[in-house]
Tab-separated table of C-alpha atoms in Angstrom:
chain	number	residue	atom	x	y	z
A	109	MET	CA	31.394	-46.154	-59.898
A	110	TRP	CA	35.192	-45.982	-59.765
A	111	HIS	CA	35.278	-46.165	-63.588
A	112	ASN	CA	32.909	-43.176	-63.904
A	113	VAL	CA	35.153	-40.182	-64.577
A	114	ARG	CA	32.444	-37.618	-63.881
A	115	ILE	CA	31.700	-39.054	-60.435
A	116	LEU	CA	35.411	-39.275	-59.617
A	117	ASN	CA	35.913	-35.636	-60.658
A	118	ALA	CA	32.957	-34.557	-58.518
A	119	ILE	CA	34.316	-36.406	-55.467
A	120	SER	CA	37.774	-34.959	-56.072
A	121	ASN	CA	36.405	-31.430	-56.392
A	122	THR	CA	34.348	-31.844	-53.223
A	123	CYS	CA	37.323	-33.077	-51.247
A	124	MET	CA	39.437	-30.232	-52.566
A	125	ALA	CA	36.762	-27.677	-51.593
A	126	ILE	CA	36.528	-29.122	-48.081
A	127	PHE	CA	40.311	-29.019	-47.779
A	128	ILE	CA	40.511	-25.407	-48.965
A	129	LEU	CA	37.673	-24.393	-46.618
A	130	ALA	CA	39.437	-26.047	-43.684
A	131	VAL	CA	42.704	-24.279	-44.553
A	132	VAL	CA	41.009	-20.909	-44.930
A	133	THR	CA	39.065	-21.357	-41.677
A	134	GLY	CA	42.234	-22.338	-39.836
A	135	ALA	CA	44.098	-19.383	-41.295
A	136	ILE	CA	41.372	-16.964	-40.303
A	137	GLY	CA	41.243	-18.432	-36.818
A	138	TRP	CA	45.017	-18.085	-36.534
A	139	LEU	CA	44.990	-14.516	-37.827
A	140	ILE	CA	42.239	-13.216	-35.555
A	141	GLN	CA	44.095	-14.510	-32.519
A	142	LYS	CA	47.207	-12.494	-33.388
A	143	PRO	CA	48.136	-9.780	-30.841
A	144	VAL	CA	47.793	-7.136	-33.538
A	145	TYR	CA	44.001	-7.443	-33.184
A	146	ALA	CA	43.957	-7.076	-29.404
A	147	LEU	CA	41.706	-4.275	-28.184
A	148	GLN	CA	43.825	-1.208	-27.549
A	149	THR	CA	41.189	1.449	-26.938
A	150	ILE	CA	37.711	1.579	-25.440
A	151	ARG	CA	36.192	5.008	-25.981
A	152	VAL	CA	33.317	5.919	-23.690
A	153	GLN	CA	31.005	8.723	-24.737
A	154	SER	CA	27.574	10.113	-24.003
A	155	ALA	CA	24.778	8.838	-26.210
A	156	GLY	CA	23.248	12.317	-26.332
A	157	GLY	CA	26.460	14.249	-26.883
A	158	GLU	CA	26.414	15.988	-23.499
A	159	THR	CA	29.071	15.447	-20.853
A	160	LEU	CA	28.705	12.355	-18.687
A	161	ARG	CA	28.137	13.649	-15.147
A	162	HIS	CA	28.488	10.513	-13.060
A	163	VAL	CA	30.257	7.819	-15.098
A	164	ASN	CA	34.019	8.286	-14.799
A	165	ALA	CA	37.195	6.428	-15.655
A	166	LEU	CA	37.476	4.919	-12.182
A	167	THR	CA	34.054	3.243	-12.232
A	168	VAL	CA	34.584	2.000	-15.779
A	169	ARG	CA	37.994	0.548	-14.920
A	170	ASN	CA	36.778	-1.136	-11.742
A	171	ILE	CA	33.401	-2.466	-12.917
A	172	ALA	CA	33.214	-2.750	-16.703
A	173	LEU	CA	36.713	-3.467	-17.993
A	174	PRO	CA	37.354	-6.648	-15.925
A	175	ASN	CA	34.333	-8.229	-17.634
A	176	ILE	CA	35.474	-7.580	-21.214
A	177	ARG	CA	37.137	-10.579	-22.874
A	178	GLY	CA	38.385	-11.235	-26.396
A	179	ASN	CA	39.936	-9.163	-29.168
A	180	PHE	CA	38.507	-6.980	-31.926
A	181	PHE	CA	36.936	-9.972	-33.681
A	182	THR	CA	35.997	-12.259	-30.813
A	183	VAL	CA	34.684	-9.833	-28.193
A	184	ASP	CA	30.976	-10.335	-27.446
A	185	LEU	CA	29.314	-6.932	-27.893
A	186	ASP	CA	26.270	-7.963	-25.861
A	187	GLU	CA	28.563	-8.975	-23.022
A	188	VAL	CA	30.325	-5.603	-23.205
A	189	ARG	CA	26.990	-3.808	-23.195
A	190	GLY	CA	25.928	-5.742	-20.097
A	191	ALA	CA	29.209	-4.918	-18.355
A	192	PHE	CA	28.684	-1.204	-18.878
A	193	GLU	CA	25.022	-1.318	-17.898
A	194	ALA	CA	26.168	-2.736	-14.557
A	195	VAL	CA	27.980	0.557	-13.862
A	196	PRO	CA	26.055	2.846	-11.470
A	197	TRP	CA	24.139	5.684	-13.175
A	198	VAL	CA	24.142	3.890	-16.561
A	199	ARG	CA	20.620	3.429	-17.910
A	200	LYS	CA	21.525	2.081	-21.335
A	201	ALA	CA	24.683	1.269	-23.293
A	202	SER	CA	25.343	0.602	-26.974
A	203	VAL	CA	28.611	-0.781	-28.336
A	204	ARG	CA	30.231	-0.868	-31.778
A	205	ARG	CA	33.607	-1.891	-33.197
A	206	GLU	CA	35.904	0.635	-34.851
A	207	TRP	CA	38.709	-0.735	-36.993
A	208	PRO	CA	41.285	-1.929	-36.199
A	209	ASP	CA	41.467	-2.156	-32.401
A	210	LYS	CA	38.817	0.038	-30.802
A	211	LEU	CA	35.423	-0.277	-29.153
A	212	VAL	CA	33.130	2.745	-28.957
A	213	VAL	CA	30.659	2.654	-26.066
A	214	SER	CA	27.779	5.161	-25.966
A	215	LEU	CA	26.129	5.571	-22.586
A	216	GLU	CA	22.840	7.064	-21.469
A	217	GLU	CA	22.843	8.111	-17.826
A	218	TYR	CA	19.840	8.026	-15.532
A	219	GLN	CA	18.300	11.425	-14.864
A	220	PRO	CA	16.858	11.260	-11.341
A	221	LEU	CA	13.606	13.031	-10.587
A	222	GLY	CA	13.010	11.988	-6.993
A	223	VAL	CA	13.313	9.448	-4.211
A	224	TRP	CA	11.008	6.434	-4.432
A	225	GLY	CA	9.598	5.144	-1.149
A	226	SER	CA	11.871	4.532	1.816
A	227	GLU	CA	14.267	1.935	0.403
A	228	GLY	CA	16.841	4.316	-1.050
A	229	ARG	CA	15.801	3.942	-4.681
A	230	LEU	CA	15.451	6.775	-7.171
A	231	LEU	CA	12.823	7.400	-9.844
A	232	SER	CA	14.184	8.653	-13.163
A	233	THR	CA	12.567	11.130	-15.523
A	234	LYS	CA	11.632	8.138	-17.720
A	235	GLY	CA	9.957	6.172	-14.944
A	236	ASP	CA	12.836	3.788	-14.150
A	237	LEU	CA	13.779	2.768	-10.627
A	238	PHE	CA	17.511	2.590	-9.935
A	239	THR	CA	19.962	2.611	-7.052
A	240	VAL	CA	23.068	4.774	-6.727
A	241	ASN	CA	24.908	6.651	-4.002
A	242	MET	CA	22.081	8.679	-2.445
A	243	ALA	CA	24.409	11.355	-1.079
A	244	GLU	CA	25.750	11.972	-4.577
A	245	ALA	CA	22.239	12.253	-5.998
A	246	GLU	CA	21.062	14.611	-3.265
A	247	GLU	CA	24.087	16.822	-3.807
A	248	ASP	CA	23.501	17.210	-7.545
A	249	TYR	CA	19.693	17.228	-7.775
A	250	ASP	CA	16.684	18.772	-6.048
A	251	LEU	CA	14.919	15.475	-5.498
A	252	LEU	CA	11.160	15.141	-5.153
A	253	GLN	CA	9.358	12.427	-3.185
A	254	PHE	CA	7.376	9.571	-4.754
A	255	SER	CA	5.825	6.368	-3.503
A	256	GLY	CA	3.452	3.709	-4.747
A	257	PRO	CA	2.870	-0.036	-5.037
A	258	GLU	CA	5.491	-2.094	-6.842
A	259	GLY	CA	5.165	-1.685	-10.587
A	260	SER	CA	3.316	1.661	-10.426
A	261	GLU	CA	6.351	3.825	-11.201
A	262	LYS	CA	5.330	4.934	-14.683
A	263	GLU	CA	1.747	5.578	-13.563
A	264	VAL	CA	2.967	7.764	-10.703
A	265	LEU	CA	5.290	9.626	-13.066
A	266	ALA	CA	2.454	10.225	-15.540
A	267	HIS	CA	0.239	11.636	-12.781
A	268	TYR	CA	3.087	13.817	-11.560
A	269	MET	CA	3.397	15.357	-15.014
A	270	GLU	CA	-0.346	15.997	-15.092
A	271	PHE	CA	-0.255	17.552	-11.609
A	272	CYS	CA	2.573	19.856	-12.713
A	273	GLN	CA	0.529	21.068	-15.646
A	274	ARG	CA	-2.707	21.542	-13.711
A	275	PHE	CA	-1.292	23.170	-10.548
A	276	ALA	CA	0.722	25.622	-12.642
A	277	ALA	CA	-2.584	27.426	-13.157
A	278	ILE	CA	-2.451	28.543	-9.489
A	279	ASP	CA	1.344	28.976	-9.414
A	280	LEU	CA	1.989	25.816	-7.412
A	281	SER	CA	4.026	22.713	-8.183
A	282	PRO	CA	4.121	19.182	-6.699
A	283	LYS	CA	6.932	18.227	-4.353
A	284	GLU	CA	5.565	14.821	-3.415
A	285	VAL	CA	3.173	12.380	-5.097
A	286	ARG	CA	1.886	9.334	-3.250
A	287	LEU	CA	-0.148	6.392	-4.465
A	288	SER	CA	-1.217	4.271	-1.507
A	289	ASP	CA	-1.547	0.490	-1.471
A	290	ARG	CA	-5.298	1.079	-1.892
A	291	TYR	CA	-4.541	3.230	-4.950
A	292	ALA	CA	-5.511	6.534	-3.359
A	293	TRP	CA	-3.686	9.633	-4.604
A	294	SER	CA	-2.266	12.500	-2.553
A	295	VAL	CA	-0.021	15.423	-3.469
A	296	ARG	CA	2.118	17.772	-1.390
A	297	LEU	CA	2.769	21.124	-3.041
A	298	ASP	CA	5.649	23.570	-2.799
A	299	ASN	CA	3.690	25.811	-0.394
A	300	GLY	CA	3.472	22.913	2.088
A	301	MET	CA	-0.196	22.148	1.389
A	302	ARG	CA	-1.276	18.532	0.933
A	303	VAL	CA	-4.230	17.564	-1.251
A	304	GLU	CA	-5.970	14.221	-0.773
A	305	PHE	CA	-7.699	13.050	-3.943
A	306	GLY	CA	-8.554	9.490	-2.955
A	307	ARG	CA	-9.089	6.685	-5.431
A	308	GLU	CA	-9.846	7.166	-9.099
A	309	GLU	CA	-13.254	5.629	-9.640
A	310	GLY	CA	-13.254	6.276	-13.355
A	311	GLN	CA	-11.162	7.624	-16.199
A	312	ASP	CA	-12.270	11.231	-15.612
A	313	THR	CA	-12.206	11.220	-11.798
A	314	MET	CA	-8.949	13.126	-11.444
A	315	ASP	CA	-9.922	15.728	-14.037
A	316	VAL	CA	-13.222	16.393	-12.238
A	317	LEU	CA	-11.491	16.746	-8.859
A	318	MET	CA	-8.776	18.985	-10.257
A	319	ASP	CA	-11.324	21.229	-11.990
A	320	ARG	CA	-13.228	21.556	-8.720
A	321	LEU	CA	-10.102	22.332	-6.712
A	322	LEU	CA	-8.720	24.886	-9.169
A	323	HIS	CA	-12.100	26.617	-9.286
A	324	VAL	CA	-12.433	27.009	-5.522
A	325	TYR	CA	-8.802	27.441	-4.436
A	326	PRO	CA	-8.501	31.212	-5.097
A	327	GLN	CA	-11.644	31.751	-2.965
A	328	LEU	CA	-10.211	29.597	-0.168
A	329	ALA	CA	-6.953	31.520	-0.234
A	330	ASP	CA	-8.822	34.835	-0.046
A	331	MET	CA	-11.134	33.665	2.739
A	332	THR	CA	-8.407	32.969	5.259
A	333	ASP	CA	-5.110	34.463	6.326
A	334	ASP	CA	-4.179	31.089	7.762
A	335	HIS	CA	-1.918	28.595	6.104
A	336	ILE	CA	-3.879	25.863	4.340
A	337	GLU	CA	-2.379	22.637	5.616
A	338	ASN	CA	-4.612	20.051	3.994
A	339	ILE	CA	-7.442	19.878	1.471
A	340	ASP	CA	-9.431	16.664	1.377
A	341	MET	CA	-11.235	16.221	-1.946
A	342	ARG	CA	-12.768	12.847	-1.043
A	343	TYR	CA	-16.315	14.209	-0.798
A	344	PRO	CA	-18.993	13.927	-3.488
A	345	ASN	CA	-20.068	17.572	-3.364
A	346	GLY	CA	-17.471	19.409	-1.322
A	347	LEU	CA	-14.147	19.292	0.440
A	348	ALA	CA	-12.650	19.401	3.917
A	349	LEU	CA	-10.164	22.115	4.740
A	350	LYS	CA	-7.539	22.066	7.477
A	351	VAL	CA	-5.727	25.315	8.240
A	352	ARG	CA	-2.966	26.322	10.623
A	353	ASN	CA	-2.919	29.790	12.154
A	354	ALA	CA	0.148	31.824	11.414
A	355	LEU	CA	0.881	32.797	15.054
A	356	PRO	CA	0.548	29.705	17.280
A	357	ALA	CA	2.010	26.971	15.076
A	358	SER	CA	0.142	24.239	16.916
A	359	ASN	CA	-3.270	25.857	16.493
A	360	THR	CA	-5.090	23.974	13.760
A	361	GLN	CA	-8.679	23.885	12.701
A	362	ARG	CA	-10.682	21.853	10.251
A	363	SER	CA	-13.773	22.904	8.370
A	364	SER	CA	-15.807	21.610	5.469
A	365	VAL	CA	-16.863	23.497	2.380
A	366	ALA	CA	-19.835	22.509	0.236
A	367	LEU	CA	-19.611	23.037	-3.504
């Protein structure tokens, strides 16, 4: 073999290629560790272009920046994304490099819709549960009330949107939507009235109950000068009505209406 020139040339070329590759790799490794490539700027911006309302320099400096390691080449973008998504009010973060020493971080903030249950969590307009400073949220938003079994957040949000659309026909809007542990629905409206719908037995149950309620509600409102406190729709062919007289606040009465 050692007398075969072609084999010797091939071995020599291979060794030379390995040597050159090792030199180049070492040089690149040495270059990317130079201080000139240290991160100098991290620009934080809104993913949608609007002003960030709740994420500020103080929270970024205290929570995100201590968890960012490496330079322009070695920084782990997924790790940076995770560091920013740990900041309160941040729903989602995306990160990109910008030559030669900058990271650009685009943030999407949570948009709270209401309070979820009694544990201090908020429900966002996209059906996410999150936790922030409740006093800050209550100061900036007119929060609704929601509750339901664990994992039912998006279902409750979807029903809320449907209730908004349907009750708009009688100039009312939901202020509270509850889904009980037995999966029974109830809604409190902006006039203080609560409507009990009960469980959905089929796909069209809620539509049937809403159609019935919207049909009879104007008649109920005209029939009484009292404040309607509660409407119970959990009857096959009617409803139960609870009213409170305007004068003595404690005077309540309940009656049933057949449909």
